[in-house]
């Protein structure tokens, strides 16, 4: 019996049988949003799509539990590796349940089945002589009296130009290069921080060079047939170009699958040998007839989802292992790979606790469908993308609330109005004097929607999930335009027959959107079908065999006349600026930073409580005396002077293209505060991206934050332009100016406003006198913008305007 309580599915002759896996999340920590979109959520969308298409589909995943990282985490938490795995398996399962991930089986690699399947595969490749024995040099810690596996070693990355000082022994987190621990410069034991020494130790190696011809034949054929994503092809070809090397498959650890060989009985399998085998063993937990899925390439298509750092293990290592057995395995047909989702000012990081984690999202009270939608619209399919709170707000308020939610609520609420104002919740009949085929506006809409449905199916079949979602949302936009152009509220009074056609067509679009969006936001679909008063489990289908696709293209025929709706209500709630500011501050820095902030805040509250005036004997609070009580009048508005501007020396720590605007950069700028500020600048046409990096600039810090294409800009970089605005240059402080120091205007004294009041037009008034002089010095009137290291200048624009 499968975990969902249903009998396990097996491949069916003559049907499309789809086996889906997502990279097994490592169990030593809580998954963050980057992990979730990178594998489990993307695979879930495709699995749900396959099911509504009528394909015989199973989705297999589980936690990757063996290896050094688990041992290391157990040391940190002073418990056994098994206890760590039990704890985090439960956390992972809870997070994925909250995200509505529809696994057919979510298992564990520490199961007895994993050991059994690993041993079977190992014995086959050993007997087929694809393994060799070699002595290798490995770091040994005399203090801990043990060989140090990859992740128990840290040091400086040897890659020229990287030299990251916290690279792990297996891979540099910064540049992504795979490493051996002995390659690290200045290695140190992660447990005791002492310098280890090199010692000889015997290990088993998979002879990848001997499997090269078989592997290359598989890759050449399947990368085309399966439409592998470009990043997967590039990474795989890079490995092949560099030449395949022997890969060690054993490790000097205790926590792992033991090697079934007398000489190596004290060793375990390297986690990247046994982890992909977890897909097979977890399927064996789902059904004892697992071989019908995994040894049936003629009838089963294997789709695998993962982040880009996992590619070589799935396109080179795992296929080589299976090919080496000589058995007829179901090898991967299609691989879908994501780049990195970055968080605000940098990378999501489990090890450093940076970003929003799976257990955080529940605390925000932002519904799961919003999180799923935002992550999927931001899915990093071809390049890294950026998570920002203002962008989440823009997607929710602009796309889900104002586009999708507004359309559906408008349609259902109008039909639900009492007779004389609407249809009393009953879907109207279309009189004989009108039809969808003959009404020009409705026919034009139906043709557009039919084209979108075909595009949606084409995108989803090619695992272009982001494009599929965008296409579905385009239908919602068409629905809104159709309502406006038809002016249904006027038709209700002037042409009842045509109004009935329009509203029946519109409710058909509601139904269609609920179907198309089910793979992406399933809780939304359930709520829409509840409001339609239709059982979702019967109606959510786009099965070609049943004629569903052709049926939903006739929008006015989808929902039957006379059907009674449920109760319409708003589907989405606005996310306000103050909520965004709250979340941004709450999740700033690392998890450790957040704990410290929370403790400081608690101390402040406690101190405040001590100062609070207690009540007198009559239960009334004694008023606190204040010398300012008599002066409690509003202060007059100060004169508009240049000192009211808070202009500081800033350092751009990171700059990248705006995800939704070709002309804009998004910069993270250090202005001397605890956190960097996010700044959006329209400089793409004028300054190359590489020239924006690590550059000192002049930053106006007290403008009111403004949202620019979904990202809130918290300051403004000063730049000068010539008369026709064909040339723009940054205003630069001296290279030795201190980051965060306030730029002054000699002869003008005063403190800046905390925040400029936009209604008072302070910036607009002062800006007209900001310019560059003939010596390229930035000035206010004739006074230079000055730092402790000298004046601020531009490169070549004289007598230009600064803004």
C-alpha positions as a printed Julia matrix, in Angstrom:
803×3 Matrix{Float64}:
   0.0    0.0     0.0
   1.39   3.41   -1.01
   1.73   6.33    1.46
  -1.41   7.95    0.04
  -3.47   4.91    1.07
  -4.08   3.77   -2.51
  -2.78   0.59   -4.15
   0.57   1.22   -5.85
   0.45   2.04   -9.54
   2.33  -0.14  -12.01
   3.19   0.56  -15.65
   0.34  -0.13  -18.07
   1.01  -1.44  -21.56
  -0.1    1.03  -24.23
  -0.24   4.06  -21.86
   2.34   6.73  -21.17
   4.05   5.6   -17.97
   5.92   8.49  -16.34
   8.39   7.94  -13.49
   9.35  11.25  -11.84
  12.08  11.85   -9.27
  13.44  14.98   -7.67
  16.92  15.24   -6.15
  16.79  13.77   -2.67
  17.05  16.68   -0.22
  19.84  16.26    2.29
  18.53  15.67    5.77
  20.97  17.66    7.88
  18.95  20.88    7.85
  15.63  22.56    7.09
  15.07  23.1     3.32
  15.04  26.73    2.14
  13.03  28.17   -0.74
  15.92  27.66   -3.17
  15.94  23.92   -2.37
  12.17  23.72   -2.72
  11.92  25.33   -6.18
  15.11  23.59   -7.34
  13.74  20.08   -7.02
  10.61  19.02   -5.12
   8.23  21.82   -6.2
   9.24  21.75   -9.88
   8.83  17.96   -9.99
   5.47  18.25   -8.23
   4.16  20.66  -10.89
   5.15  18.27  -13.66
   3.7   15.25  -11.81
   0.38  17.05  -11.32
   0.35  18.08  -14.98
   0.97  14.47  -16.08
  -1.89  13.26  -13.89
  -4.45  15.72  -15.27
  -3.34  14.69  -18.76
  -4.21  11.1   -17.9
  -0.67   9.73  -17.91
   0.11   6.82  -15.55
   2.46   8.72  -13.24
   4.35   8.18   -9.98
   6.48  10.75   -8.18
   9.28   9.37   -5.99
  11.43  11.3    -3.53
  12.87  11.06   -0.03
  15.6   12.28    2.24
  19.29  11.62    1.54
  20.49  10.55    4.99
  23.98   9.07    4.81
  27.34  10.79    4.62
  29.64  13.23    6.31
  27.19  16.11    6.55
  24.9   14.02    8.76
  27.79  12.97   10.98
  28.91  16.59   11.24
  25.41  17.79   12.15
  25.13  15.02   14.76
  28.37  16.23   16.34
  27.03  19.79   16.42
  23.76  18.72   18.05
  25.45  16.11   20.3
  23.33  13.18   19.21
  23.57  10.15   16.91
  23.29  10.38   13.09
  20.11   8.28   13.3
  18.53  10.8    15.7
  19.47  13.66   13.36
  17.88  11.85   10.42
  14.69  11.06   12.35
  14.39  14.7    13.45
  14.95  16.29   10.04
  13.01  13.68    8.07
   9.94  14.7    10.08
  10.68  18.4     9.47
  11.14  17.86    5.71
   7.95  15.84    5.49
   6.0   18.53    7.34
   7.37  21.3     5.1
   6.53  19.41    1.9
   3.06  18.54    3.18
   2.46  22.25    3.81
   3.6   23.03    0.25
   1.12  20.42   -1.08
   3.85  18.3    -2.68
   2.08  15.24   -4.07
   4.63  12.45   -3.65
   3.48   8.92   -4.33
   6.27   7.87   -1.97
   8.53   9.99    0.21
  11.09   7.66    1.71
  14.54   7.55    3.29
  17.95   6.3     2.16
  18.68   4.84    5.6
  16.15   2.06    5.01
  17.0   -1.68    4.81
  15.77  -1.6     1.19
  18.52   0.93    0.38
  21.2   -1.42    1.68
  19.7   -4.33   -0.24
  19.48  -2.54   -3.61
  22.94  -0.94   -3.19
  24.51  -4.31   -2.47
  22.84  -5.88   -5.52
  24.1   -3.13   -7.84
  27.58  -3.16   -6.29
  27.96  -6.93   -6.71
  26.93  -6.71  -10.37
  29.47  -3.99  -11.27
  32.14  -5.71   -9.16
  31.56  -9.04  -10.92
  31.57  -7.24  -14.3
  35.01  -5.82  -13.42
  34.03  -2.16  -13.65
  35.63  -1.48  -10.25
  39.3   -1.14   -9.36
  41.2   -0.96   -6.08
  43.6    1.88   -5.45
  45.52   3.44   -2.64
  44.78   7.1    -2.23
  46.11   9.76    0.02
  43.61  11.15    2.44
  43.71  13.66    5.21
  43.96  12.17    8.68
  43.37  14.08   11.89
  45.66  12.91   14.69
  43.61  14.8    17.27
  40.3   13.12   16.29
  42.11   9.84   15.35
  40.2    9.39   12.12
  40.39   9.84    8.37
  38.57  12.98    7.37
  35.89  12.57    4.73
  35.26  15.42    2.28
  32.91  17.48    4.37
  34.94  17.14    7.54
  37.62  19.26    5.87
  37.53  22.95    5.05
  40.17  25.17    3.53
  40.98  27.63    0.74
  39.72  26.78   -2.75
  42.69  26.11   -5.07
  40.86  27.46   -8.14
  42.6   30.53   -9.51
  40.45  33.62   -9.1
  38.2   31.99   -6.48
  40.32  31.26   -3.39
  37.22  31.04   -1.17
  38.52  30.39    2.36
  35.66  28.12    3.49
  35.59  25.63    0.6
  34.49  22.12    1.55
  36.6   19.07    0.81
  34.19  17.84   -1.88
  33.09  21.06   -3.58
  33.63  24.8    -3.39
  30.3   26.44   -2.55
  31.42  29.71   -4.14
  32.71  28.65   -7.6
  31.02  25.21   -7.72
  34.18  23.26   -8.64
  34.3   19.64   -7.46
  37.37  19.01   -5.29
  39.36  16.38   -3.45
  40.19  17.3     0.16
  43.94  17.06   -0.5
  43.63  19.81   -3.14
  42.59  22.41   -0.56
  45.09  25.01    0.54
  45.49  25.43    4.31
  43.17  22.51    5.17
  41.68  22.24    8.65
  39.61  19.62   10.46
  36.05  20.84   10.79
  35.7   19.18   14.18
  38.8   20.38   16.04
  40.15  23.03   13.59
  43.63  21.41   13.7
  45.7   20.88   10.55
  45.4   17.28    9.34
  48.16  15.25    7.68
  48.09  13.05    4.58
  47.97   9.24    5.01
  47.47   6.32    2.63
  44.17   4.44    2.59
  42.73   1.82    0.19
  39.46   2.46   -1.67
  37.27   1.15   -4.49
  36.87   3.16   -7.7
  34.29   3.1   -10.49
  36.16   2.88  -13.79
  34.33   5.62  -15.69
  36.93   5.68  -18.52
  36.09   2.04  -19.38
  32.37   2.89  -19.52
  32.95   6.0   -21.65
  31.68   4.62  -25.0
  28.42   3.27  -23.55
  27.87   6.45  -21.56
  28.52   8.78  -24.5
  26.13   6.77  -26.72
  23.4    7.13  -24.07
  24.05  10.87  -23.57
  24.17  11.64  -27.31
  20.87   9.9   -27.99
  18.88  10.75  -24.88
  19.86  14.42  -24.56
  18.14  14.96  -27.93
  15.17  12.6   -27.48
  14.56  13.83  -23.95
  15.11  17.52  -24.7
  17.61  17.99  -21.87
  17.82  21.54  -20.55
  20.76  23.5   -21.93
  22.49  23.87  -18.56
  22.43  20.06  -18.14
  23.95  19.52  -21.59
  26.69  22.11  -21.0
  27.68  20.66  -17.62
  27.71  17.09  -18.94
  29.73  17.98  -22.04
  32.21  19.81  -19.83
  32.8   16.62  -17.86
  33.23  14.61  -21.06
  35.64  17.16  -22.57
  37.83  17.13  -19.46
  38.04  13.35  -19.76
  36.32  10.85  -17.48
  38.34   9.77  -14.47
  38.08   6.97  -11.94
  35.66   7.98   -9.18
  36.06   6.72   -5.65
  32.87   5.05   -4.38
  33.93   4.26   -0.78
  34.57   6.39    2.28
  36.15   5.98    5.7
  32.94   6.6     7.64
  30.61   4.67    9.9
  27.27   6.24    8.9
  26.36   4.84    5.5
  25.65   1.68    3.52
  28.37  -0.83    4.47
  30.49  -2.18    1.63
  29.81  -5.95    1.17
  33.46  -6.89    0.68
  35.73  -8.42    3.31
  38.63  -6.05    2.69
  36.38  -2.97    2.83
  33.89  -4.04    5.48
  34.87  -1.1     7.72
  34.06   1.41    5.0
  30.77   2.68    3.59
  29.68   3.74    0.12
  30.36   7.32   -0.88
  27.03   9.16   -0.57
  26.98  10.11   -4.26
  27.26   6.45   -5.22
  24.39   5.36   -3.0
  22.16   8.48   -2.99
  20.83   8.17   -6.6
  20.22   4.48   -5.9
  17.79   5.86   -3.31
  15.33   6.56   -6.13
  15.23   2.82   -6.77
  15.1    1.7    -3.14
  12.33   4.2    -2.28
  10.34   2.87   -5.24
  10.86  -0.62   -3.76
   9.23   0.71   -0.57
   6.31   1.92   -2.72
   5.85  -1.43   -4.47
   7.64  -4.8    -4.28
   7.22  -4.87   -8.07
   9.59  -1.91   -8.43
  11.49  -3.53  -11.29
   8.44  -2.95  -13.53
   9.27   0.76  -13.22
  13.07   0.66  -13.08
  13.9   -2.2   -15.47
  11.39  -1.39  -18.19
  12.88   1.24  -20.55
  10.54   0.22  -23.39
   7.43   1.31  -21.46
   8.62   3.84  -18.84
   9.89   7.42  -19.27
  12.11   8.68  -16.44
  12.05  12.46  -15.7
  14.49  13.83  -13.1
  14.49  17.28  -11.47
  17.39  18.93   -9.65
  19.58  21.99   -9.1
  22.58  22.58  -11.34
  25.14  21.35   -8.8
  23.66  17.82   -8.99
  23.86  17.42  -12.78
  27.06  15.34  -13.26
  25.94  12.78  -10.69
  22.74  12.17  -12.68
  24.05  12.41  -16.25
  27.43  10.71  -15.72
  27.81   8.86  -12.4
  24.37   7.26  -11.94
  23.89   6.16  -15.6
  27.44   4.72  -15.57
  26.66   2.74  -12.44
  23.48   1.3   -13.97
  25.16   0.59  -17.33
  27.91  -1.21  -15.47
  25.47  -3.8   -14.1
  24.72  -5.02  -17.62
  20.98  -5.02  -16.84
  18.16  -3.36  -18.77
  17.61  -0.33  -16.54
  15.18   2.53  -17.17
  17.68   5.34  -17.73
  16.77   9.0   -17.45
  14.97  10.37  -20.51
  14.58  14.02  -19.48
  16.48  16.09  -16.94
  15.16  19.47  -15.81
  17.79  21.61  -14.12
  17.44  24.91  -12.29
  20.06  27.56  -11.64
  20.19  29.27   -8.23
  17.43  31.27   -6.6
  19.24  34.03   -4.7
  17.88  35.8    -1.63
  17.78  39.6    -1.46
  21.48  40.48   -1.04
  23.09  37.06   -1.62
  22.7   33.3    -1.84
  20.3   31.14    0.08
  22.49  28.99    2.33
  21.47  26.12    4.58
  24.87  25.99    6.24
  24.86  29.73    7.01
  21.14  29.96    7.72
  20.57  32.72    5.15
  17.18  33.11    3.47
  13.59  32.06    4.06
  13.29  28.43    5.12
  10.45  25.96    4.71
   9.4   26.23    8.33
   9.44  30.05    8.14
   6.79  30.36    5.46
   3.99  29.07    7.67
   4.73  31.82   10.2
   4.19  34.55    7.61
   0.49  33.69    7.21
   0.97  34.2     3.47
  -1.02  31.31    1.92
   0.74  28.37    0.3
  -0.66  29.16   -3.16
   1.1   32.55   -3.06
   4.43  30.95   -2.16
   4.08  28.3    -4.87
   3.08  30.88   -7.48
   5.91  33.26   -6.66
   8.58  30.56   -6.63
   7.35  29.17   -9.95
   7.14  32.55  -11.71
  10.68  33.11  -10.46
  11.89  29.59  -11.32
  15.57  29.96  -12.35
  15.35  27.92  -15.56
  18.15  29.49  -17.6
  19.91  31.86  -15.19
  19.96  32.72  -11.5
  16.91  34.62  -10.26
  16.35  36.81   -7.22
  13.87  36.48   -4.38
  12.91  39.85   -2.9
  10.02  40.7    -0.62
   8.88  43.69   -2.73
   8.82  41.42   -5.8
   6.7   38.87   -3.92
   4.35  41.73   -3.0
   4.16  42.92   -6.63
   3.4   39.41   -7.96
   0.73  38.81   -5.32
  -1.0   42.19   -5.58
  -0.59  42.7    -9.32
  -0.94  39.22  -10.81
  -2.83  37.04   -8.34
  -5.1   39.64   -6.72
  -5.72  42.22   -9.45
  -5.6   39.91  -12.48
  -6.6   36.35  -11.56
  -8.56  36.87   -8.34
 -10.33  39.97   -9.59
 -11.5   38.22  -12.77
 -12.9   35.15  -11.01
 -14.57  37.1    -8.22
 -16.1   39.54  -10.68
 -17.66  36.73  -12.73
 -18.94  34.59   -9.87
 -20.17  37.52   -7.77
 -22.22  38.92  -10.66
 -23.86  35.54  -11.37
 -24.54  35.14   -7.63
 -26.46  38.44   -7.4
 -30.24  38.09   -6.91
 -32.53  38.04   -9.93
 -32.96  41.55  -11.33
 -29.29  42.27  -10.58
 -27.72  38.95  -11.6
 -28.69  35.3   -12.01
 -29.36  34.21   -8.41
 -26.3   31.88   -8.52
 -27.71  29.88  -11.46
 -25.65  29.52  -14.67
 -27.87  31.09  -17.38
 -29.03  29.36  -20.54
 -27.95  30.83  -23.87
 -31.01  31.73  -25.96
 -31.23  30.53  -29.57
 -30.77  34.04  -30.99
 -27.06  34.16  -29.94
 -24.14  31.73  -30.02
 -20.45  31.69  -29.19
 -19.56  30.77  -32.77
 -21.41  33.73  -34.28
 -20.71  36.47  -31.7
 -17.52  38.14  -32.93
 -16.05  39.16  -29.54
 -16.71  35.74  -27.99
 -15.42  33.84  -31.04
 -12.25  35.96  -31.09
 -11.72  35.21  -27.39
 -12.28  31.47  -27.91
  -9.74  31.39  -30.75
  -7.13  33.15  -28.59
  -7.79  30.86  -25.62
  -7.6   27.75  -27.85
  -4.16  28.91  -29.04
  -3.08  29.51  -25.43
  -4.2   26.0   -24.42
  -2.09  24.49  -27.21
   0.89  26.64  -26.15
   0.37  25.62  -22.51
   0.42  21.91  -23.39
   3.47  22.32  -25.62
   5.38  24.16  -22.86
   4.44  21.67  -20.15
   5.3   18.64  -22.29
   8.79  20.15  -22.71
   8.95  20.85  -18.94
   8.99  24.61  -19.58
   7.06  25.18  -16.37
   7.55  28.93  -16.17
   6.24  29.36  -19.71
   3.27  27.12  -18.94
   2.33  29.25  -15.94
   2.76  32.5   -17.86
   0.52  31.16  -20.66
  -2.23  30.17  -18.22
  -2.13  33.62  -16.62
  -2.46  35.19  -20.08
  -5.9   33.54  -20.33
  -6.91  35.36  -17.14
  -5.81  38.65  -18.7
  -7.88  37.85  -21.79
 -10.86  37.14  -19.53
 -10.56  40.54  -17.87
 -10.32  42.26  -21.25
 -13.37  40.31  -22.49
 -15.46  41.46  -19.51
 -14.47  45.07  -20.05
 -15.02  45.07  -23.79
 -18.37  43.29  -23.56
 -19.62  45.72  -20.85
 -21.7   42.88  -19.37
 -23.24  45.17  -16.74
 -24.81  47.2   -19.56
 -25.79  44.1   -21.53
 -27.71  42.82  -18.5
 -30.06  45.77  -18.86
 -30.02  46.16  -22.64
 -29.42  42.69  -24.16
 -30.19  39.82  -21.81
 -29.47  37.14  -24.46
 -25.96  38.41  -25.17
 -25.26  38.92  -21.47
 -26.13  35.27  -20.83
 -23.61  34.21  -23.5
 -20.9   36.48  -22.07
 -21.37  35.28  -18.47
 -21.59  31.6   -19.41
 -18.4   32.04  -21.45
 -16.72  33.88  -18.56
 -17.59  31.13  -16.07
 -16.12  28.67  -18.6
 -12.83  30.6   -18.39
 -12.98  30.4   -14.58
 -13.34  26.61  -14.87
 -10.51  26.41  -17.42
  -8.15  28.51  -15.3
  -8.8   26.27  -12.3
  -7.78  23.25  -14.42
  -4.69  24.81  -16.03
  -3.4   26.23  -12.75
  -3.93  23.06  -10.68
  -0.33  21.85  -11.19
   0.97  25.21   -9.95
  -1.45  26.28   -7.19
  -3.63  23.27   -6.31
  -5.19  24.83   -3.18
  -6.44  27.69   -5.38
  -8.03  25.15   -7.75
  -9.82  23.39   -4.88
 -11.23  26.71   -3.65
 -12.4   27.76   -7.15
 -14.18  24.44   -7.7
 -15.76  24.81   -4.27
 -17.1   28.21   -5.35
 -18.23  26.65   -8.64
 -19.92  23.91   -6.58
 -18.22  21.19   -8.63
 -16.11  18.23   -7.38
 -12.52  19.0    -8.34
 -11.43  15.36   -8.41
 -13.84  14.69  -11.29
 -13.51  17.92  -13.26
  -9.77  18.72  -13.12
  -8.78  16.89  -16.3
  -7.11  17.7   -19.6
  -7.0   14.11  -20.81
  -6.72  13.98  -24.6
  -8.17  10.43  -24.67
 -11.4   11.71  -23.12
 -11.65  14.71  -25.42
 -11.14  17.15  -22.52
  -8.85  19.49  -24.44
 -11.32  19.98  -27.3
 -14.2   20.34  -24.83
 -12.64  23.2   -22.85
 -11.94  25.17  -26.03
 -15.72  25.75  -26.36
 -15.78  28.05  -23.35
 -19.55  28.69  -23.33
 -20.31  24.95  -23.17
 -18.01  24.03  -20.26
 -20.37  24.63  -17.31
 -23.95  23.43  -17.76
 -26.89  25.82  -17.79
 -28.99  25.57  -14.66
 -26.03  24.6   -12.47
 -26.08  26.36   -9.08
 -22.87  28.0    -7.9
 -21.45  27.88   -4.39
 -20.64  31.05   -2.46
 -18.15  33.42   -4.14
 -15.53  35.08   -1.97
 -12.18  36.81   -2.58
  -9.37  34.37   -3.39
  -6.38  36.54   -2.49
  -5.56  39.2     0.07
  -3.41  42.28   -0.52
   0.11  42.29    0.94
   0.75  45.79    2.33
   3.96  47.82    2.42
   4.25  47.64    6.2
   3.95  43.85    6.09
   6.71  43.66    3.47
   8.96  45.88    5.61
   8.25  43.67    8.62
   9.09  40.43    6.81
  12.18  41.88    5.21
  13.57  42.9     8.58
  12.46  39.68   10.25
  14.29  37.47    7.75
  17.36  39.67    7.27
  20.79  38.17    7.96
  21.33  34.6     9.09
  19.14  32.56   11.39
  21.72  33.13   14.12
  21.45  36.91   13.57
  17.66  36.66   13.89
  17.94  34.91   17.25
  20.28  37.64   18.52
  17.89  40.36   17.27
  14.95  38.64   18.95
  16.87  38.48   22.23
  17.81  42.17   21.99
  14.18  43.06   21.25
  13.03  41.01   24.25
  15.55  42.86   26.46
  14.23  46.22   25.19
  10.65  45.23   25.99
  11.68  44.07   29.46
  13.51  47.36   30.06
  10.49  49.32   28.85
   8.22  47.42   31.2
  10.48  48.39   34.11
  10.02  52.06   33.21
   6.25  51.8    32.8
   4.36  53.83   35.43
   2.39  51.64   37.8
  -1.21  52.47   38.7
  -2.13  54.26   41.93
  -4.41  52.79   44.55
  -7.54  53.82   42.63
  -6.51  51.86   39.58
  -5.53  54.97   37.64
  -2.08  55.28   36.08
  -0.01  58.13   37.42
   0.79  60.48   34.53
   4.48  60.78   33.69
   5.69  64.35   33.98
   7.2   65.93   30.89
   8.91  69.25   30.43
   7.63  69.34   26.86
   3.92  69.0    27.61
   3.31  72.71   27.21
   5.31  72.78   23.98
   3.4   70.04   22.21
   2.8   72.08   19.09
   3.86  70.97   15.64
   7.25  72.3    14.61
   7.25  74.63   11.61
   8.46  73.21    8.27
  12.22  73.99    8.0
  13.68  75.88    5.05
  14.65  73.82    2.01
  18.45  73.64    2.21
  20.96  71.2     0.76
  21.82  69.86    4.24
  18.38  68.21    4.41
  19.62  65.61    1.93
  21.29  62.53    3.41
  23.88  61.76    0.73
  26.45  59.14    1.7
  29.44  57.29    0.28
  28.17  53.84   -0.74
  29.83  50.68   -2.03
  27.96  48.51   -4.55
  28.52  45.0    -3.19
  26.44  43.32   -5.88
  24.65  44.41   -9.06
  22.47  42.37  -11.39
  19.82  42.83  -14.03
  16.25  43.4   -12.8
  14.33  40.12  -13.35
  11.35  41.94  -14.91
  12.82  45.07  -16.53
  15.49  45.14  -19.22
  16.53  48.75  -18.54
  17.02  48.42  -14.77
  19.79  47.19  -12.49
  19.18  45.95   -8.95
  22.1   46.83   -6.67
  22.9   45.96   -3.1
  24.75  48.95   -1.62
  26.62  49.22    1.67
  25.93  52.7     3.09
  27.4   52.04    6.52
  24.35  50.39    8.06
  23.86  46.9     9.49
  22.19  45.74    6.25
  22.87  46.72    2.67
  20.15  48.68    0.86
  18.46  47.48   -2.31
  18.56  50.17   -5.01
  17.0   50.04   -8.48
  18.69  52.19  -11.14
  17.91  52.79  -14.82
  21.54  52.53  -15.91
  21.59  49.42  -18.09
  21.82  51.42  -21.35
  24.73  53.5   -20.1
  26.99  51.44  -17.82
  28.01  47.77  -18.4
  27.16  45.37  -15.6
  30.79  44.51  -14.87
  31.54  48.22  -14.29
  28.8   48.36  -11.64
  30.45  45.79   -9.39
  32.39  46.79   -6.22
  32.23  50.46   -7.08
  31.99  53.44   -4.74
  29.08  55.76   -5.46
  27.16  58.69   -3.99
  23.83  57.52   -2.56
  20.81  59.64   -1.58
  19.54  57.71    1.44
  16.48  59.58    2.7
  14.12  59.46   -0.26
  10.88  57.62    0.41
  11.28  53.98   -0.81
   9.53  53.37   -4.14
   8.59  50.14   -5.9
  10.13  49.81   -9.38
   8.7   46.91  -11.4
   8.05  44.89   -8.28
  11.28  45.64   -6.36
  11.34  48.33   -3.71
  14.22  50.76   -4.16
  15.47  52.06   -0.8
  17.76  54.82   -2.02
  19.03  56.48   -5.2
  22.45  56.46   -6.84
  23.52  59.91   -8.1
  24.49  60.09  -11.76
  25.25  62.92  -14.19
  23.93  63.19  -17.74
  24.67  65.43  -20.71
  22.08  67.73  -22.32
  20.39  65.18  -24.58
  20.69  62.38  -22.01
  22.68  60.25  -24.47
  25.48  59.79  -21.95
  25.22  59.03  -18.21
  28.02  58.59  -15.65
  28.05  57.8   -11.95
  29.08  60.51   -9.5
  32.04  58.96   -7.69
  33.58  59.78   -4.31
  37.38  59.46   -3.95
  38.51  55.82   -3.76
  39.79  56.33   -0.19
  36.51  57.84    1.09
  34.97  55.92    3.98
  31.88  53.86    3.18
  28.89  55.31    5.02
  30.35  58.79    5.62
  28.0   61.66    4.93
  28.83  63.86    1.95
  28.98  67.51    3.0
  28.68  70.93    1.35
  31.29  73.3     2.88
  29.7   76.42    4.32
  26.34  74.68    4.81
  25.6   73.18    8.21
  22.61  71.17    9.38
  21.21  67.67    9.93
  19.41  65.74    7.21
  15.73  64.81    7.41
  15.15  61.26    8.57
  12.88  60.83    5.53
  12.1   63.45    2.91
   8.41  64.28    2.71
   7.53  63.82   -0.98
   4.68  66.31   -0.66
   7.15  69.09    0.24
   9.22  68.5    -2.96
  12.53  68.95   -1.12
  14.57  66.8    -3.51
  12.9   68.22   -6.6
  13.63  71.77   -5.43
  17.3   71.1    -4.69
  18.03  68.83   -7.64
  17.86  71.62  -10.23
  21.04  73.14   -8.74
  23.02  69.88   -8.72
  25.45  69.75  -11.64
  29.03  69.04  -12.74
  31.37  71.94  -13.45
  34.05  72.33  -16.13
  36.55  70.49  -13.9
  34.14  67.49  -13.7
  33.46  68.18  -10.0
  29.96  67.44   -8.71
  28.48  70.59   -7.17
  25.41  72.08   -5.54
  25.38  75.56   -7.05
  29.11  76.35   -6.71
  29.77  74.17   -3.66
  31.44  70.77   -4.32
  30.09  67.51   -2.9
  32.86  66.83   -0.4
  34.13  63.84    1.6
  36.96  63.5     4.13
  39.14  62.27    1.25
  38.27  65.02   -1.24
  35.55  66.05   -3.7
  33.23  63.84   -5.76
  33.66  63.82   -9.54
  32.5   62.25  -12.82
  34.67  60.8   -15.6
  33.97  63.06  -18.56
  30.63  64.91  -18.46
  31.21  68.6   -17.77
  28.33  70.98  -17.1
  25.97  68.05  -16.8
  22.82  67.66  -14.7
  22.92  65.41  -11.61
  19.93  63.38  -10.54
